[in-house]
Short mmCIF file of C-alpha atoms and ligand atoms in Angstrom, two decimals:
data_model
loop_
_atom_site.label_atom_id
_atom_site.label_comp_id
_atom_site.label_asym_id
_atom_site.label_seq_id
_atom_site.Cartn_x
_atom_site.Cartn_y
_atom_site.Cartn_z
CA UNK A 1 95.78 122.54 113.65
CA UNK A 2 97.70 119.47 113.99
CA UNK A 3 98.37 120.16 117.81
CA UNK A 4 95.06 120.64 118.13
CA UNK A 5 93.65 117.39 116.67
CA UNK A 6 96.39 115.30 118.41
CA UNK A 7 95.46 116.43 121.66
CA UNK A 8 91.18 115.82 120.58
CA UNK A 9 92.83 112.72 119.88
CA UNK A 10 94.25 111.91 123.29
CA UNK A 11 90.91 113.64 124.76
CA UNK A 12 88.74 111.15 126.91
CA UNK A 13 85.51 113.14 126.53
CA UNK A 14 86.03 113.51 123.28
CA UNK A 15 86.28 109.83 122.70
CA UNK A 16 82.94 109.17 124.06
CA UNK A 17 81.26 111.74 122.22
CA UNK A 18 82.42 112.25 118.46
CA UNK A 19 82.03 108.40 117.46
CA UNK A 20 78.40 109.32 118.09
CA UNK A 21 77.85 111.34 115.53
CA UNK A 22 76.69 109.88 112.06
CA UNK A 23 78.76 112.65 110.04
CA UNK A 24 82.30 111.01 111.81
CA UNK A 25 81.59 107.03 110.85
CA UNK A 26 80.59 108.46 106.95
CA UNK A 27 84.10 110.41 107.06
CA UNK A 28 86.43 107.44 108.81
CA UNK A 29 84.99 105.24 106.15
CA UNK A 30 87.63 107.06 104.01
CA UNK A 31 90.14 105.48 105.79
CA UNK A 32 88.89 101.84 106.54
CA UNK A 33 86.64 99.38 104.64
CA UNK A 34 84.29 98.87 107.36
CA UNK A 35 84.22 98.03 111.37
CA UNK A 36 84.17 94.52 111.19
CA UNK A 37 87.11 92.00 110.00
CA UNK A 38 84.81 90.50 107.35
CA UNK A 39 85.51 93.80 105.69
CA UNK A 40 89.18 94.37 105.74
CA UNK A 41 89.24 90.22 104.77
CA UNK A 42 87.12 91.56 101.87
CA UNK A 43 89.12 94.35 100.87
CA UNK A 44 92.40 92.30 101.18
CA UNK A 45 91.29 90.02 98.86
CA UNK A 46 90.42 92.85 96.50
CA UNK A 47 94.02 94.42 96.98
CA UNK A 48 95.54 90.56 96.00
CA UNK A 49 93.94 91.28 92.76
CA UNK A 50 95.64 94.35 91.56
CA UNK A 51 99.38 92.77 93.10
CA UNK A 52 99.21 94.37 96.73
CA UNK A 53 99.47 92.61 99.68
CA UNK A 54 97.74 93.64 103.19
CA UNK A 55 98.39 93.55 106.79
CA UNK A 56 95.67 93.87 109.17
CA UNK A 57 95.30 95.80 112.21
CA UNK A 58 92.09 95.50 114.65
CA UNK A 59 91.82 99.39 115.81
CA UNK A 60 92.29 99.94 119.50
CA UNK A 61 95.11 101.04 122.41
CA UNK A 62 95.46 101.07 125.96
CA UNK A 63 92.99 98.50 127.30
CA UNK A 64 92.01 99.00 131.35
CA UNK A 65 91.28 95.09 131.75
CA UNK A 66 93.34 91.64 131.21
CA UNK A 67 90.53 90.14 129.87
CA UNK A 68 89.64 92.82 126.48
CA UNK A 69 93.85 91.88 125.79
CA UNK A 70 92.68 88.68 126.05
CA UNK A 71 89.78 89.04 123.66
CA UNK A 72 91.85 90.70 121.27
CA UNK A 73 94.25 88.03 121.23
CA UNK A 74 91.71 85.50 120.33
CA UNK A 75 90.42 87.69 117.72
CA UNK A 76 93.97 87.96 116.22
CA UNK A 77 94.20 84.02 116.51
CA UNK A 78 90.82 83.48 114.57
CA UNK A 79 91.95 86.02 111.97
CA UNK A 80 95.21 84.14 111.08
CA UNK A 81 93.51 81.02 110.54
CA UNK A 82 90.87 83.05 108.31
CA UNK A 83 93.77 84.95 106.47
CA UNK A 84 95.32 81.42 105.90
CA UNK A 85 91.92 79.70 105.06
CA UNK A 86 91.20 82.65 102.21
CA UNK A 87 94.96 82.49 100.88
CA UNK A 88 95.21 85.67 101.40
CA UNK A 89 99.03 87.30 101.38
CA UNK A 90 97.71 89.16 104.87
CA UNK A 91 99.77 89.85 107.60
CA UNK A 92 98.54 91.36 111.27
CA UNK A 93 100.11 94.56 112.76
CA UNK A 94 99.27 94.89 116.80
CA UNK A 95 99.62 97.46 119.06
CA UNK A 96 101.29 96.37 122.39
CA UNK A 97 99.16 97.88 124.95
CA UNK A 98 95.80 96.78 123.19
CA UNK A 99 97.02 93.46 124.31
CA UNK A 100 97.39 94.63 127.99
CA UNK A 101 101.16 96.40 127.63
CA UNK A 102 99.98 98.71 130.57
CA UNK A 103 98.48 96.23 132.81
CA UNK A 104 101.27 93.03 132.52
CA UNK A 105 103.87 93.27 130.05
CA UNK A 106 104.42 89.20 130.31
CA UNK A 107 100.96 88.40 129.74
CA UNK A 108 101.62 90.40 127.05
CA UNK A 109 104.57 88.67 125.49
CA UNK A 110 102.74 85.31 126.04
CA UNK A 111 99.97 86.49 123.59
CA UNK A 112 102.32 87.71 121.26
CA UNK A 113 104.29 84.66 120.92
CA UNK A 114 101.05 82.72 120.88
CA UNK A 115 100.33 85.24 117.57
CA UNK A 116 103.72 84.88 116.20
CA UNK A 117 103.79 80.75 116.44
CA UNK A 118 100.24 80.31 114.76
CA UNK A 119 101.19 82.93 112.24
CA UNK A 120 104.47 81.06 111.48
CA UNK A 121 102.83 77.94 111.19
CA UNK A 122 100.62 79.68 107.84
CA UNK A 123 103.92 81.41 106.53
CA UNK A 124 102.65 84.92 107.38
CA UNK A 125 104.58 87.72 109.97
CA UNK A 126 103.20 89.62 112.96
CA UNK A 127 104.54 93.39 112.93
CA UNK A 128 104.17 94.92 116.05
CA UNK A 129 103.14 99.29 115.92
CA UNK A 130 104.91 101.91 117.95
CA UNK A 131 103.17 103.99 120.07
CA UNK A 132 103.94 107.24 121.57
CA UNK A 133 107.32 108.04 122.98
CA UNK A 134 106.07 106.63 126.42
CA UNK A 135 106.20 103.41 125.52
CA UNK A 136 109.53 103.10 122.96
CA UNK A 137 111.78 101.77 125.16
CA UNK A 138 109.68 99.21 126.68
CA UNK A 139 108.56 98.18 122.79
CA UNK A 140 112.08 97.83 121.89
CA UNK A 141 113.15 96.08 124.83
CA UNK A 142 110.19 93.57 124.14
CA UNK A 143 110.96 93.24 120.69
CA UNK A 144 114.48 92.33 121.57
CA UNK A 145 113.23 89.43 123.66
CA UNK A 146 110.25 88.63 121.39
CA UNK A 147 112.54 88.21 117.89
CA UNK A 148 115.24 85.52 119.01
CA UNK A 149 112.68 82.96 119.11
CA UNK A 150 109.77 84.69 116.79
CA UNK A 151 111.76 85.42 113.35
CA UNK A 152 108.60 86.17 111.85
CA UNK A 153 108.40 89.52 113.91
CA UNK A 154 108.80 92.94 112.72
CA UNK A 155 108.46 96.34 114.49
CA UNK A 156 107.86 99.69 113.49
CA UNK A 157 110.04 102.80 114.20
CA UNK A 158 109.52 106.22 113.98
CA UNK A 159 111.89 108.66 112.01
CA UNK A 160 110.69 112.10 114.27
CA UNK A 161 112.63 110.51 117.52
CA UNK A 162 116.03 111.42 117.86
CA UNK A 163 117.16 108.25 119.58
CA UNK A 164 116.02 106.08 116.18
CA UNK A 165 119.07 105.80 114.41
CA UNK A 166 120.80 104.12 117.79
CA UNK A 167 117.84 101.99 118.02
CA UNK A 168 118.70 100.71 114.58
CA UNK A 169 122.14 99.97 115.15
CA UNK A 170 120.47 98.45 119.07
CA UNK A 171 118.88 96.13 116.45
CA UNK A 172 120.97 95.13 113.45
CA UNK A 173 122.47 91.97 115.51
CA UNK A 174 119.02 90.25 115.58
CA UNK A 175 118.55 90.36 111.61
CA UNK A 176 114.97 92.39 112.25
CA UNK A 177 112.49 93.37 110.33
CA UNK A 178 111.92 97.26 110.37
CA UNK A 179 108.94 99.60 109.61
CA UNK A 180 110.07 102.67 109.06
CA UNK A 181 107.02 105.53 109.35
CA UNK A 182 108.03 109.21 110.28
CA UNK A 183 105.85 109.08 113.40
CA UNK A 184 102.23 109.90 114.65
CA UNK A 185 101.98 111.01 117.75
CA UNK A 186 102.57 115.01 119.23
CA UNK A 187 105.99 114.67 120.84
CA UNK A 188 108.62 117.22 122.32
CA UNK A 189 111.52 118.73 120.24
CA UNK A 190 113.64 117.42 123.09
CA UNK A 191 113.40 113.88 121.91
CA UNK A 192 111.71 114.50 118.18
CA UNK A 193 112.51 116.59 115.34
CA UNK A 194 109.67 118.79 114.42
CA UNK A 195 110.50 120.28 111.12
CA UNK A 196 109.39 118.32 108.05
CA UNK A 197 112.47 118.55 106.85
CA UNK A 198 114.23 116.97 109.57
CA UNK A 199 111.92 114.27 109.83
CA UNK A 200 112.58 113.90 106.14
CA UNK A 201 116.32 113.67 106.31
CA UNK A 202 116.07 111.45 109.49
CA UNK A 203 113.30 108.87 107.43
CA UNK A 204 116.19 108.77 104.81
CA UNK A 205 119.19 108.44 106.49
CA UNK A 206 117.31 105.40 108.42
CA UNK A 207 116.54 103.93 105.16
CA UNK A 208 119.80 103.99 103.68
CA UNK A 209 121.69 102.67 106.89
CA UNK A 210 119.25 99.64 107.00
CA UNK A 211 120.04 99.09 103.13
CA UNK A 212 123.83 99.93 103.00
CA UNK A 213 123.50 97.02 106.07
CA UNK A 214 121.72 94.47 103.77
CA UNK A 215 124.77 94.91 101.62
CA UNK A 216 126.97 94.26 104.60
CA UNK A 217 125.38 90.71 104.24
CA UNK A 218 122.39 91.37 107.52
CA UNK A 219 118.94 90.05 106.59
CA UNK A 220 116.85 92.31 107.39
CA UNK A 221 113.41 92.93 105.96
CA UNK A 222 112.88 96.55 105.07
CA UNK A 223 109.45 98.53 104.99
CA UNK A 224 109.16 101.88 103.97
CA UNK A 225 105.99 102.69 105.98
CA UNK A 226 105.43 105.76 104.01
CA UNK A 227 102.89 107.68 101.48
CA UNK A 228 105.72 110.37 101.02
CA UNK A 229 106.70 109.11 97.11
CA UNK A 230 109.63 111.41 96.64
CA UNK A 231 111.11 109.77 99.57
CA UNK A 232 110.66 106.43 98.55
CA UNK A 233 111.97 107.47 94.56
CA UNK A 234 115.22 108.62 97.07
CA UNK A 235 115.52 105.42 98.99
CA UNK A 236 114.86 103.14 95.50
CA UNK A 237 117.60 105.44 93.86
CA UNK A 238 120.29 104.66 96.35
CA UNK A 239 118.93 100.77 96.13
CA UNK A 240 119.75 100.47 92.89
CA UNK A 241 122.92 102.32 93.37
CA UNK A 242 123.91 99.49 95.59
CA UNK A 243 122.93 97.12 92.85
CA UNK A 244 120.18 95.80 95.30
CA UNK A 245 117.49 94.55 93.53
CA UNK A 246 113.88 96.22 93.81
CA UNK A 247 112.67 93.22 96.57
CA UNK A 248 115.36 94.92 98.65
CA UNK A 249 112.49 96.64 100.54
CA UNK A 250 108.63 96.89 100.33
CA UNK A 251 106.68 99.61 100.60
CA UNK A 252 103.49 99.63 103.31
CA UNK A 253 100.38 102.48 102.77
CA UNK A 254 97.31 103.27 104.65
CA UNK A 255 94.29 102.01 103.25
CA UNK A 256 92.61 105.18 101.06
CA UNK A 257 95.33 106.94 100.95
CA UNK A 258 97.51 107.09 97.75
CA UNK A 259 96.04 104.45 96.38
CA UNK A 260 96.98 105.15 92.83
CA UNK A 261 101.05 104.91 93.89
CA UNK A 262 99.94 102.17 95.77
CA UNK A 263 98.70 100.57 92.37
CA UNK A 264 101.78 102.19 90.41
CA UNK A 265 104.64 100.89 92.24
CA UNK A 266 103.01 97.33 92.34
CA UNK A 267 102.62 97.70 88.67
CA UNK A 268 106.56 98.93 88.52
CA UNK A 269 107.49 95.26 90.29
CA UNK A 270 107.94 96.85 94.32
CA UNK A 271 106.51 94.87 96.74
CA UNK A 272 103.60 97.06 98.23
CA UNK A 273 101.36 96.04 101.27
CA UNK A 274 98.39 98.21 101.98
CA UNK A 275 97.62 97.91 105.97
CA UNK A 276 93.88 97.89 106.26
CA UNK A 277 92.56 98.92 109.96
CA UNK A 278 89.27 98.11 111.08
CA UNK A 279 87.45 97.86 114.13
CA UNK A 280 84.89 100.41 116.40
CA UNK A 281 87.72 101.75 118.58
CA UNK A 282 88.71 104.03 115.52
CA UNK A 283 88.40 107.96 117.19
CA UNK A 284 92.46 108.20 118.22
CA UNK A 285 93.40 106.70 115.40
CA UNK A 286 91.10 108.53 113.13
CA UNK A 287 92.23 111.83 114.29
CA UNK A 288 95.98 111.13 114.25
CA UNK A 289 95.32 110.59 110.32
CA UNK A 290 93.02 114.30 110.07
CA UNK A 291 96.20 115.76 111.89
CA UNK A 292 98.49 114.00 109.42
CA UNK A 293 96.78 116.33 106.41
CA UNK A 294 94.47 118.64 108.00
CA UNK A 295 92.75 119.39 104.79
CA UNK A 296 90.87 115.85 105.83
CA UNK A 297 88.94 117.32 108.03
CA UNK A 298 87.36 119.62 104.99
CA UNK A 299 86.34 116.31 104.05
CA UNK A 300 85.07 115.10 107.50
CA UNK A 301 82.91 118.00 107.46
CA UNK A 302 81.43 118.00 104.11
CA UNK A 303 79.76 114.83 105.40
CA UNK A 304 77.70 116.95 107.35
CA UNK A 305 76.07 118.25 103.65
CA UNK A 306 73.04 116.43 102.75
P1 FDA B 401 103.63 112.89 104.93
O1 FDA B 401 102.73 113.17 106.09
O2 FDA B 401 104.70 113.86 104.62
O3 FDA B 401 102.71 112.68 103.67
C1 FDA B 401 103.19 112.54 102.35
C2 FDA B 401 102.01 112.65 101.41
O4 FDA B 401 101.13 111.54 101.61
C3 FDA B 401 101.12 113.88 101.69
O5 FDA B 401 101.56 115.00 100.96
C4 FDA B 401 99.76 113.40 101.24
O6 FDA B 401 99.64 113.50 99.85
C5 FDA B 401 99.77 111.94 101.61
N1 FDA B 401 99.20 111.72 102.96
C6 FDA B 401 99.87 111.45 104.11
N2 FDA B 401 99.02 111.27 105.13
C7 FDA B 401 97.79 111.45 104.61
C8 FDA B 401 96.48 111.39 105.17
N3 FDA B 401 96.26 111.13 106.46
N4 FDA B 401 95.43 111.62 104.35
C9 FDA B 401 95.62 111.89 103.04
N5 FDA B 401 96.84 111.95 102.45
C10 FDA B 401 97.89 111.73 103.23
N6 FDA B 401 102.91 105.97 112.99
C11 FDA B 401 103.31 105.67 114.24
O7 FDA B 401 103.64 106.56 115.02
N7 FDA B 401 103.34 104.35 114.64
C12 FDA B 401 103.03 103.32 113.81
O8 FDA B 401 103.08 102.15 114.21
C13 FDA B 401 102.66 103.64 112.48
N8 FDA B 401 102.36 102.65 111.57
C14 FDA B 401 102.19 102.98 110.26
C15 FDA B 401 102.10 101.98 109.29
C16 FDA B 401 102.00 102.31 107.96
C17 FDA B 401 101.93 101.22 106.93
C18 FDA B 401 101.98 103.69 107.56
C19 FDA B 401 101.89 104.08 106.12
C20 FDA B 401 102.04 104.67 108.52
C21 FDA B 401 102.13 104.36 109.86
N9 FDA B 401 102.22 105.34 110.82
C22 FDA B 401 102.59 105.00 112.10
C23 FDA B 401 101.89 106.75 110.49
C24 FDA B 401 103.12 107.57 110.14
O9 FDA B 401 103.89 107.80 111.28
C25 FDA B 401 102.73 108.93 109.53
O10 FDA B 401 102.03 109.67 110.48
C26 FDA B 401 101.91 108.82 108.27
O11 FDA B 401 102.33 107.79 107.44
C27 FDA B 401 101.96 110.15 107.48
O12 FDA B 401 103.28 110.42 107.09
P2 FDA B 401 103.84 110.10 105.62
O13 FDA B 401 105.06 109.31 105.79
O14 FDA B 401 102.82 109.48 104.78
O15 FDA B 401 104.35 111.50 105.08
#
């Protein structure tokens, strides 16, 4: 099941088609306040209430033409200054080739830096997503250029590859900040683990080596990007074993998912951020979450019922 809705995901056709359908925008609304950024400002304010911060993240990947990058840029500009404007404690989370990775990687870096220096000037960070295993080298190797001069970067990596844990280490010198998710996207046991259990040991073993290097004295900003609570109870044991205090990393959810943890462990003092996607480009992404617990697509369907 989840081979098969990762590859719907990837499926052109399909794209077109399902978004259609009034059934599919009921279900996605599980997952994301609304299409437009008025809504996820809305719900961010709503999450500052209860103690939870937000990052924000316009849905959409692989652009064809300069100028929708370019578009999406702007709209990331405009929402910092909105984000700053409502107080909000929002952050923005982009995905690399929805601001024109595939078509000119510098154009690309310019926009991101543009993003990174107007969110620096309201205090707030820009985290940048990881895509499938295509693209992890060239994310890394922009990150590395990106972070010497942006400090108020972070990037996500994903537990399932096999080459994580040296990408770590690749990293440690530049004092990053690190999302750590167990990864998305269908890849090939020749450069992922596919058992949950190695994914699980791999998401931990990350975790600690990041912490055991904040004890080291590196300043790096830890997220566990991660609904899986007995993983993060693991990771907050060995924390406190190290006698680092609970700010020693944050933890980063979906929107709709787990939101009662999310609640709890802002309640128990952890810092929590809920990232809150919006946006009509929402099919890929949508599916990669059904594949992620097919018993959401029970769900999906029973929006069919009158
Ligand atoms: P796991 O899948 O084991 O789930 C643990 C528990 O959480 C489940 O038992 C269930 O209760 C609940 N749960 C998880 N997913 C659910 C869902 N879809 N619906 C309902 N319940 C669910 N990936 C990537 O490749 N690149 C990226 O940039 C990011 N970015 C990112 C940011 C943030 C903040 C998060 C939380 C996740 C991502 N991801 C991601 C997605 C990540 O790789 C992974 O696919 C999901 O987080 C699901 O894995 P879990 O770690 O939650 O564990």
């Amino acid at each position: 099941m989840r081979r098969l809705l990762l590859w719907m995901a990837g499926n052109r056709w399909l794209r077109r088609r399902i978004p259609q359908f009034g059934f599919a925008r009921k279900a996605v609304l599980r997952f994301m306040p609304g299409e437009d950024a008025d809504s996820a400002l809305r719900a961010a304010a709503q999450f500052k209430l209860q103690g939870i911060s937000s990052a924000l993240t316009r849905l959409g990947e692989n652009v064809t033409r300069v100028e929708e990058a370019d578009e999406v840029a702007a709209h990331y500009l405009e929402l910092l200054e909105r984000i700053a404007a409502k107080g909000l404690d929002a952050e923005i989370s982009v995905k690399l080739t929805q601001l024109g990775l595939d078509l000119d990687s510098e154009r690309t870096l310019a926009h991101v830096r543009r993003l990174a220096e107007r969110a620096a000037a309201v205090r707030r960070t820009v985290w940048i997503d990881m895509e499938g295993s295509a693209y992890t080298e060239s994310t890394i190797a922009f990150y590395e250029r990106l972070r010497p001069t942006c400090a108020n970067t972070g990037l996500c990596l994903q537990a399932y590859l096999r080459r994580t844990a040296a990408d770590v280490e690749r990293l440690m010198p530049l004092d990053p900040a690190i999302r750590v998710v167990k990864g998305a996207y269908a890849e090939p046991p020749a450069i992922a683990f596919q058992t949950r259990q190695e994914v699980d040991r791999s998401y931990v073993a990350l975790s600690k080596a990041m912490l055991d290097a904040v004890c080291d004295g590196r300043r790096i900003r830890i997220a566990l990007g991660t609904h899986d609570v007995r993983l993060i109870e693991e990771i907050a044991g060995y924390a406190a074993q190290l006698k680092l205090p609970q700010t020693s990393f944050e933890v980063q959810m979906l929107y709709g998912i787990r939101v009662d943890e999310q609640r709890r462990l802002a309640r128990e003092g952890y810092p929590v951020r809920d990232l809150i996607c919006y946006g009509a480009a929402w099919y890929p992404w949508y599916m990669r979450r059904l594949a992620e617990r097919p018993a959401n697509v029970i769900f999906a369907l029973r929006q069919l019922l009158p």
